């Protein structure tokens, strides 16, 4: 994968959240190839993000992040009324 796609996704996330330096942003990722490029790491530093990288071949690391994402998505759905009428 080229670095442009992950960098674009990072830029969009920073912009949409209005993230500023010193906001306590933590960027967690696995050790996939899209997060290895120097440009990606440099941009995280510019944004003031603290990097958190999972251990190699640790499926539990990803499972915890996915469980959190699922919990947050459920809250967002309920808050937006997406589940109304069920």
PDB file of N, CA and C in Angstrom:
ATOM      1  N   UNK A   1       0.846  -1.171   0.000  1.00  0.00           N
ATOM      2  CA  UNK A   1       0.000   0.000   0.000  1.00  0.00           C
ATOM      3  C   UNK A   1       0.898   1.242   0.000  1.00  0.00           C
ATOM      4  N   UNK A   2       0.528   2.194  -0.804  1.00  0.00           N
ATOM      5  CA  UNK A   2       1.263   3.457  -0.828  1.00  0.00           C
ATOM      6  C   UNK A   2       0.967   4.230   0.445  1.00  0.00           C
ATOM      7  N   UNK A   3       1.863   5.121   0.830  1.00  0.00           N
ATOM      8  CA  UNK A   3       1.665   5.872   2.078  1.00  0.00           C
ATOM      9  C   UNK A   3       0.597   6.943   1.951  1.00  0.00           C
ATOM     10  N   UNK A   4       0.196   7.303   0.729  1.00  0.00           N
ATOM     11  CA  UNK A   4      -0.772   8.381   0.559  1.00  0.00           C
ATOM     12  C   UNK A   4      -2.113   8.083   1.226  1.00  0.00           C
ATOM     13  N   UNK A   5      -2.615   6.875   1.089  1.00  0.00           N
ATOM     14  CA  UNK A   5      -3.922   6.547   1.640  1.00  0.00           C
ATOM     15  C   UNK A   5      -3.946   6.649   3.170  1.00  0.00           C
ATOM     16  N   UNK A   6      -3.011   6.012   3.897  1.00  0.00           N
ATOM     17  CA  UNK A   6      -3.024   6.162   5.352  1.00  0.00           C
ATOM     18  C   UNK A   6      -2.784   7.607   5.792  1.00  0.00           C
ATOM     19  N   UNK A   7      -1.936   8.328   5.067  1.00  0.00           N
ATOM     20  CA  UNK A   7      -1.702   9.731   5.413  1.00  0.00           C
ATOM     21  C   UNK A   7      -2.952  10.569   5.198  1.00  0.00           C
ATOM     22  N   UNK A   8      -3.665  10.327   4.119  1.00  0.00           N
ATOM     23  CA  UNK A   8      -4.923  11.047   3.874  1.00  0.00           C
ATOM     24  C   UNK A   8      -5.939  10.744   4.967  1.00  0.00           C
ATOM     25  N   UNK A   9      -6.022   9.483   5.377  1.00  0.00           N
ATOM     26  CA  UNK A   9      -6.953   9.103   6.440  1.00  0.00           C
ATOM     27  C   UNK A   9      -6.580   9.783   7.754  1.00  0.00           C
ATOM     28  N   UNK A  10      -5.290   9.843   8.046  1.00  0.00           N
ATOM     29  CA  UNK A  10      -4.820  10.521   9.258  1.00  0.00           C
ATOM     30  C   UNK A  10      -5.164  12.006   9.213  1.00  0.00           C
ATOM     31  N   UNK A  11      -4.898  12.640   8.081  1.00  0.00           N
ATOM     32  CA  UNK A  11      -5.206  14.071   7.933  1.00  0.00           C
ATOM     33  C   UNK A  11      -6.698  14.328   8.121  1.00  0.00           C
ATOM     34  N   UNK A  12      -7.535  13.479   7.540  1.00  0.00           N
ATOM     35  CA  UNK A  12      -8.977  13.667   7.664  1.00  0.00           C
ATOM     36  C   UNK A  12      -9.415  13.517   9.122  1.00  0.00           C
ATOM     37  N   UNK A  13      -8.873  12.516   9.807  1.00  0.00           N
ATOM     38  CA  UNK A  13      -9.241  12.310  11.211  1.00  0.00           C
ATOM     39  C   UNK A  13      -8.814  13.499  12.071  1.00  0.00           C
ATOM     40  N   UNK A  14      -7.616  14.005  11.852  1.00  0.00           N
ATOM     41  CA  UNK A  14      -7.144  15.171  12.615  1.00  0.00           C
ATOM     42  C   UNK A  14      -8.018  16.387  12.340  1.00  0.00           C
ATOM     43  N   UNK A  15      -8.368  16.589  11.082  1.00  0.00           N
ATOM     44  CA  UNK A  15      -9.192  17.740  10.699  1.00  0.00           C
ATOM     45  C   UNK A  15     -10.600  17.633  11.272  1.00  0.00           C
ATOM     46  N   UNK A  16     -11.232  16.465  11.114  1.00  0.00           N
ATOM     47  CA  UNK A  16     -12.620  16.302  11.576  1.00  0.00           C
ATOM     48  C   UNK A  16     -12.750  16.459  13.081  1.00  0.00           C
ATOM     49  N   UNK A  17     -11.746  16.041  13.809  1.00  0.00           N
ATOM     50  CA  UNK A  17     -11.801  16.140  15.264  1.00  0.00           C
ATOM     51  C   UNK A  17     -11.255  17.466  15.772  1.00  0.00           C
ATOM     52  N   UNK A  18     -10.681  18.269  14.886  1.00  0.00           N
ATOM     53  CA  UNK A  18     -10.108  19.545  15.306  1.00  0.00           C
ATOM     54  C   UNK A  18      -8.973  19.358  16.294  1.00  0.00           C
ATOM     55  N   UNK A  19      -8.174  18.315  16.081  1.00  0.00           N
ATOM     56  CA  UNK A  19      -7.111  17.961  17.012  1.00  0.00           C
ATOM     57  C   UNK A  19      -6.000  19.005  17.011  1.00  0.00           C
ATOM     58  N   UNK A  20      -5.612  19.409  18.205  1.00  0.00           N
ATOM     59  CA  UNK A  20      -4.517  20.370  18.391  1.00  0.00           C
ATOM     60  C   UNK A  20      -3.389  19.689  19.150  1.00  0.00           C
ATOM     61  N   UNK A  21      -2.169  20.221  19.000  1.00  0.00           N
ATOM     62  CA  UNK A  21      -1.032  19.697  19.765  1.00  0.00           C
ATOM     63  C   UNK A  21      -1.335  19.816  21.245  1.00  0.00           C
ATOM     64  N   UNK A  22      -0.910  18.820  21.997  1.00  0.00           N
ATOM     65  CA  UNK A  22      -1.118  18.840  23.433  1.00  0.00           C
ATOM     66  C   UNK A  22      -2.506  18.384  23.860  1.00  0.00           C
ATOM     67  N   UNK A  23      -3.284  17.847  22.918  1.00  0.00           N
ATOM     68  CA  UNK A  23      -4.648  17.423  23.240  1.00  0.00           C
ATOM     69  C   UNK A  23      -4.692  16.026  23.864  1.00  0.00           C
ATOM     70  N   UNK A  24      -3.551  15.349  23.920  1.00  0.00           N
ATOM     71  CA  UNK A  24      -3.514  14.010  24.503  1.00  0.00           C
ATOM     72  C   UNK A  24      -3.851  12.904  23.522  1.00  0.00           C
ATOM     73  N   UNK A  25      -3.795  13.206  22.226  1.00  0.00           N
ATOM     74  CA  UNK A  25      -4.116  12.213  21.205  1.00  0.00           C
ATOM     75  C   UNK A  25      -3.159  11.032  21.275  1.00  0.00           C
ATOM     76  N   UNK A  26      -3.723   9.839  21.273  1.00  0.00           N
ATOM     77  CA  UNK A  26      -2.932   8.608  21.220  1.00  0.00           C
ATOM     78  C   UNK A  26      -3.322   7.879  19.948  1.00  0.00           C
ATOM     79  N   UNK A  27      -2.350   7.579  19.112  1.00  0.00           N
ATOM     80  CA  UNK A  27      -2.588   6.856  17.864  1.00  0.00           C
ATOM     81  C   UNK A  27      -2.110   5.429  18.049  1.00  0.00           C
ATOM     82  N   UNK A  28      -3.067   4.492  18.052  1.00  0.00           N
ATOM     83  CA  UNK A  28      -2.711   3.087  18.216  1.00  0.00           C
ATOM     84  C   UNK A  28      -2.805   2.381  16.868  1.00  0.00           C
ATOM     85  N   UNK A  29      -1.828   1.587  16.568  1.00  0.00           N
ATOM     86  CA  UNK A  29      -1.851   0.814  15.333  1.00  0.00           C
ATOM     87  C   UNK A  29      -1.151  -0.515  15.544  1.00  0.00           C
ATOM     88  N   UNK A  30      -1.404  -1.404  14.606  1.00  0.00           N
ATOM     89  CA  UNK A  30      -0.667  -2.651  14.574  1.00  0.00           C
ATOM     90  C   UNK A  30       0.666  -2.384  13.891  1.00  0.00           C
ATOM     91  N   UNK A  31       1.347  -3.413  13.541  1.00  0.00           N
ATOM     92  CA  UNK A  31       2.640  -3.242  12.869  1.00  0.00           C
ATOM     93  C   UNK A  31       2.509  -3.497  11.375  1.00  0.00           C
ATOM     94  N   UNK A  32       1.371  -3.132  10.814  1.00  0.00           N
ATOM     95  CA  UNK A  32       1.152  -3.312   9.382  1.00  0.00           C
ATOM     96  C   UNK A  32       2.022  -2.380   8.561  1.00  0.00           C
ATOM     97  N   UNK A  33       2.238  -2.738   7.326  1.00  0.00           N
ATOM     98  CA  UNK A  33       3.151  -1.981   6.458  1.00  0.00           C
ATOM     99  C   UNK A  33       2.716  -0.541   6.242  1.00  0.00           C
ATOM    100  N   UNK A  34       1.404  -0.253   6.331  1.00  0.00           N
ATOM    101  CA  UNK A  34       0.949   1.105   6.072  1.00  0.00           C
ATOM    102  C   UNK A  34       1.369   2.078   7.173  1.00  0.00           C
ATOM    103  N   UNK A  35       1.779   1.569   8.336  1.00  0.00           N
ATOM    104  CA  UNK A  35       2.168   2.455   9.424  1.00  0.00           C
ATOM    105  C   UNK A  35       3.678   2.542   9.597  1.00  0.00           C
ATOM    106  N   UNK A  36       4.418   1.874   8.752  1.00  0.00           N
ATOM    107  CA  UNK A  36       5.869   1.844   8.856  1.00  0.00           C
ATOM    108  C   UNK A  36       6.551   3.064   8.228  1.00  0.00           C
ATOM    109  N   UNK A  37       6.003   3.645   7.152  1.00  0.00           N
ATOM    110  CA  UNK A  37       6.719   4.719   6.478  1.00  0.00           C
ATOM    111  C   UNK A  37       7.083   5.880   7.404  1.00  0.00           C
ATOM    112  N   UNK A  38       8.221   6.443   7.127  1.00  0.00           N
ATOM    113  CA  UNK A  38       8.729   7.562   7.923  1.00  0.00           C
ATOM    114  C   UNK A  38       7.766   8.743   7.868  1.00  0.00           C
ATOM    115  N   UNK A  39       7.171   8.992   6.718  1.00  0.00           N
ATOM    116  CA  UNK A  39       6.252  10.138   6.579  1.00  0.00           C
ATOM    117  C   UNK A  39       5.082  10.041   7.548  1.00  0.00           C
ATOM    118  N   UNK A  40       4.584   8.841   7.770  1.00  0.00           N
ATOM    119  CA  UNK A  40       3.461   8.647   8.683  1.00  0.00           C
ATOM    120  C   UNK A  40       3.884   8.994  10.113  1.00  0.00           C
ATOM    121  N   UNK A  41       5.027   8.495  10.530  1.00  0.00           N
ATOM    122  CA  UNK A  41       5.541   8.789  11.868  1.00  0.00           C
ATOM    123  C   UNK A  41       5.834  10.266  12.064  1.00  0.00           C
ATOM    124  N   UNK A  42       6.388  10.891  11.040  1.00  0.00           N
ATOM    125  CA  UNK A  42       6.685  12.328  11.120  1.00  0.00           C
ATOM    126  C   UNK A  42       5.408  13.137  11.289  1.00  0.00           C
ATOM    127  N   UNK A  43       4.353  12.744  10.581  1.00  0.00           N
ATOM    128  CA  UNK A  43       3.087  13.484  10.677  1.00  0.00           C
ATOM    129  C   UNK A  43       2.464  13.321  12.060  1.00  0.00           C
ATOM    130  N   UNK A  44       2.591  12.137  12.637  1.00  0.00           N
ATOM    131  CA  UNK A  44       2.094  11.934  14.000  1.00  0.00           C
ATOM    132  C   UNK A  44       2.832  12.840  14.986  1.00  0.00           C
ATOM    133  N   UNK A  45       4.134  12.966  14.815  1.00  0.00           N
ATOM    134  CA  UNK A  45       4.924  13.850  15.682  1.00  0.00           C
ATOM    135  C   UNK A  45       4.484  15.292  15.498  1.00  0.00           C
ATOM    136  N   UNK A  46       4.292  15.727  14.251  1.00  0.00           N
ATOM    137  CA  UNK A  46       3.832  17.096  13.981  1.00  0.00           C
ATOM    138  C   UNK A  46       2.492  17.382  14.646  1.00  0.00           C
ATOM    139  N   UNK A  47       1.630  16.367  14.687  1.00  0.00           N
ATOM    140  CA  UNK A  47       0.297  16.531  15.275  1.00  0.00           C
ATOM    141  C   UNK A  47       0.338  16.453  16.804  1.00  0.00           C
ATOM    142  N   UNK A  48       1.493  16.093  17.351  1.00  0.00           N
ATOM    143  CA  UNK A  48       1.616  15.971  18.796  1.00  0.00           C
ATOM    144  C   UNK A  48       1.021  14.693  19.348  1.00  0.00           C
ATOM    145  N   UNK A  49       0.873  13.690  18.495  1.00  0.00           N
ATOM    146  CA  UNK A  49       0.273  12.419  18.915  1.00  0.00           C
ATOM    147  C   UNK A  49       1.311  11.523  19.576  1.00  0.00           C
ATOM    148  N   UNK A  50       0.844  10.758  20.531  1.00  0.00           N
ATOM    149  CA  UNK A  50       1.671   9.741  21.155  1.00  0.00           C
ATOM    150  C   UNK A  50       1.398   8.431  20.424  1.00  0.00           C
ATOM    151  N   UNK A  51       2.445   7.798  19.945  1.00  0.00           N
ATOM    152  CA  UNK A  51       2.275   6.554  19.199  1.00  0.00           C
ATOM    153  C   UNK A  51       2.168   5.372  20.152  1.00  0.00           C
ATOM    154  N   UNK A  52       1.268   4.467  19.846  1.00  0.00           N
ATOM    155  CA  UNK A  52       1.091   3.226  20.586  1.00  0.00           C
ATOM    156  C   UNK A  52       1.038   2.123  19.541  1.00  0.00           C
ATOM    157  N   UNK A  53       1.970   1.199  19.598  1.00  0.00           N
ATOM    158  CA  UNK A  53       2.045   0.151  18.587  1.00  0.00           C
ATOM    159  C   UNK A  53       1.864  -1.207  19.247  1.00  0.00           C
ATOM    160  N   UNK A  54       1.024  -2.025  18.643  1.00  0.00           N
ATOM    161  CA  UNK A  54       0.771  -3.355  19.173  1.00  0.00           C
ATOM    162  C   UNK A  54       1.972  -4.261  19.015  1.00  0.00           C
ATOM    163  N   UNK A  55       1.959  -5.331  19.761  1.00  0.00           N
ATOM    164  CA  UNK A  55       3.046  -6.297  19.653  1.00  0.00           C
ATOM    165  C   UNK A  55       2.824  -7.177  18.427  1.00  0.00           C
ATOM    166  N   UNK A  56       3.879  -7.791  17.972  1.00  0.00           N
ATOM    167  CA  UNK A  56       3.833  -8.613  16.765  1.00  0.00           C
ATOM    168  C   UNK A  56       2.997  -9.864  17.018  1.00  0.00           C
ATOM    169  N   UNK A  57       2.106 -10.167  16.073  1.00  0.00           N
ATOM    170  CA  UNK A  57       1.278 -11.384  16.095  1.00  0.00           C
ATOM    171  C   UNK A  57       0.460 -11.521  17.370  1.00  0.00           C
ATOM    172  N   UNK A  58      -0.091 -10.412  17.856  1.00  0.00           N
ATOM    173  CA  UNK A  58      -0.893 -10.433  19.076  1.00  0.00           C
ATOM    174  C   UNK A  58      -2.344 -10.111  18.730  1.00  0.00           C
ATOM    175  N   UNK A  59      -3.143 -11.142  18.539  1.00  0.00           N
ATOM    176  CA  UNK A  59      -4.536 -10.919  18.154  1.00  0.00           C
ATOM    177  C   UNK A  59      -5.342 -10.303  19.284  1.00  0.00           C
ATOM    178  N   UNK A  60      -4.930 -10.482  20.528  1.00  0.00           N
ATOM    179  CA  UNK A  60      -5.670  -9.905  21.651  1.00  0.00           C
ATOM    180  C   UNK A  60      -5.566  -8.388  21.655  1.00  0.00           C
ATOM    181  N   UNK A  61      -4.451  -7.878  21.204  1.00  0.00           N
ATOM    182  CA  UNK A  61      -4.257  -6.435  21.114  1.00  0.00           C
ATOM    183  C   UNK A  61      -5.325  -5.829  20.205  1.00  0.00           C
ATOM    184  N   UNK A  62      -5.529  -6.409  19.041  1.00  0.00           N
ATOM    185  CA  UNK A  62      -6.520  -5.917  18.098  1.00  0.00           C
ATOM    186  C   UNK A  62      -7.940  -6.158  18.621  1.00  0.00           C
ATOM    187  N   UNK A  63      -8.162  -7.259  19.286  1.00  0.00           N
ATOM    188  CA  UNK A  63      -9.489  -7.574  19.800  1.00  0.00           C
ATOM    189  C   UNK A  63      -9.948  -6.524  20.804  1.00  0.00           C
ATOM    190  N   UNK A  64      -9.057  -6.050  21.652  1.00  0.00           N
ATOM    191  CA  UNK A  64      -9.419  -5.031  22.627  1.00  0.00           C
ATOM    192  C   UNK A  64      -9.820  -3.735  21.926  1.00  0.00           C
ATOM    193  N   UNK A  65      -9.069  -3.333  20.924  1.00  0.00           N
ATOM    194  CA  UNK A  65      -9.389  -2.114  20.179  1.00  0.00           C
ATOM    195  C   UNK A  65     -10.720  -2.267  19.450  1.00  0.00           C
ATOM    196  N   UNK A  66     -10.973  -3.423  18.859  1.00  0.00           N
ATOM    197  CA  UNK A  66     -12.229  -3.647  18.149  1.00  0.00           C
ATOM    198  C   UNK A  66     -13.416  -3.640  19.113  1.00  0.00           C
ATOM    199  N   UNK A  67     -13.237  -4.168  20.313  1.00  0.00           N
ATOM    200  CA  UNK A  67     -14.314  -4.161  21.309  1.00  0.00           C
ATOM    201  C   UNK A  67     -14.652  -2.725  21.704  1.00  0.00           C
ATOM    202  N   UNK A  68     -13.643  -1.906  21.882  1.00  0.00           N
ATOM    203  CA  UNK A  68     -13.878  -0.500  22.213  1.00  0.00           C
ATOM    204  C   UNK A  68     -14.599   0.201  21.067  1.00  0.00           C
ATOM    205  N   UNK A  69     -14.146  -0.021  19.848  1.00  0.00           N
ATOM    206  CA  UNK A  69     -14.798   0.599  18.691  1.00  0.00           C
ATOM    207  C   UNK A  69     -16.262   0.195  18.595  1.00  0.00           C
ATOM    208  N   UNK A  70     -16.553  -1.074  18.832  1.00  0.00           N
ATOM    209  CA  UNK A  70     -17.925  -1.553  18.785  1.00  0.00           C
ATOM    210  C   UNK A  70     -18.788  -0.901  19.850  1.00  0.00           C
ATOM    211  N   UNK A  71     -18.226  -0.724  21.025  1.00  0.00           N
ATOM    212  CA  UNK A  71     -18.955  -0.073  22.118  1.00  0.00           C
ATOM    213  C   UNK A  71     -19.269   1.376  21.769  1.00  0.00           C
ATOM    214  N   UNK A  72     -18.296   2.071  21.237  1.00  0.00           N
ATOM    215  CA  UNK A  72     -18.497   3.477  20.873  1.00  0.00           C
ATOM    216  C   UNK A  72     -19.494   3.612  19.730  1.00  0.00           C
ATOM    217  N   UNK A  73     -19.444   2.691  18.768  1.00  0.00           N
ATOM    218  CA  UNK A  73     -20.379   2.745  17.647  1.00  0.00           C
ATOM    219  C   UNK A  73     -21.802   2.535  18.140  1.00  0.00           C
ATOM    220  N   UNK A  74     -21.988   1.604  19.079  1.00  0.00           N
ATOM    221  CA  UNK A  74     -23.310   1.374  19.643  1.00  0.00           C
ATOM    222  C   UNK A  74     -23.854   2.611  20.326  1.00  0.00           C
ATOM    223  N   UNK A  75     -23.005   3.308  21.051  1.00  0.00           N
ATOM    224  CA  UNK A  75     -23.429   4.546  21.714  1.00  0.00           C
ATOM    225  C   UNK A  75     -23.788   5.614  20.692  1.00  0.00           C
ATOM    226  N   UNK A  76     -22.993   5.719  19.658  1.00  0.00           N
ATOM    227  CA  UNK A  76     -23.257   6.728  18.622  1.00  0.00           C
ATOM    228  C   UNK A  76     -24.569   6.433  17.910  1.00  0.00           C
ATOM    229  N   UNK A  77     -24.834   5.165  17.639  1.00  0.00           N
ATOM    230  CA  UNK A  77     -26.088   4.780  16.980  1.00  0.00           C
ATOM    231  C   UNK A  77     -27.282   5.143  17.849  1.00  0.00           C
ATOM    232  N   UNK A  78     -27.198   4.833  19.136  1.00  0.00           N
ATOM    233  CA  UNK A  78     -28.309   5.149  20.036  1.00  0.00           C
ATOM    234  C   UNK A  78     -28.493   6.657  20.169  1.00  0.00           C
ATOM    235  N   UNK A  79     -27.397   7.395  20.235  1.00  0.00           N
ATOM    236  CA  UNK A  79     -27.481   8.845  20.383  1.00  0.00           C
ATOM    237  C   UNK A  79     -28.090   9.504  19.158  1.00  0.00           C
ATOM    238  N   UNK A  80     -27.853   8.933  17.990  1.00  0.00           N
ATOM    239  CA  UNK A  80     -28.380   9.533  16.764  1.00  0.00           C
ATOM    240  C   UNK A  80     -29.786   9.052  16.438  1.00  0.00           C
ATOM    241  N   UNK A  81     -30.291   8.142  17.234  1.00  0.00           N
ATOM    242  CA  UNK A  81     -31.639   7.644  17.005  1.00  0.00           C
ATOM    243  C   UNK A  81     -31.708   6.587  15.921  1.00  0.00           C
ATOM    244  N   UNK A  82     -30.563   6.052  15.521  1.00  0.00           N
ATOM    245  CA  UNK A  82     -30.522   5.057  14.458  1.00  0.00           C
ATOM    246  C   UNK A  82     -31.268   3.782  14.843  1.00  0.00           C
ATOM    247  N   UNK A  83     -31.375   3.519  16.123  1.00  0.00           N
ATOM    248  CA  UNK A  83     -32.044   2.302  16.567  1.00  0.00           C
ATOM    249  C   UNK A  83     -33.490   2.558  16.971  1.00  0.00           C
ATOM    250  N   UNK A  84     -33.988   3.748  16.762  1.00  0.00           N
ATOM    251  CA  UNK A  84     -35.372   4.067  17.116  1.00  0.00           C
ATOM    252  C   UNK A  84     -36.323   3.188  16.313  1.00  0.00           C
ATOM    253  N   UNK A  85     -37.348   2.722  16.969  1.00  0.00           N
ATOM    254  CA  UNK A  85     -38.331   1.897  16.284  1.00  0.00           C
ATOM    255  C   UNK A  85     -38.041   0.426  16.332  1.00  0.00           C
ATOM    256  N   UNK A  86     -36.949   0.039  16.985  1.00  0.00           N
ATOM    257  CA  UNK A  86     -36.645  -1.397  17.098  1.00  0.00           C
ATOM    258  C   UNK A  86     -37.254  -1.956  18.337  1.00  0.00           C
TER     259      UNK A  86
END
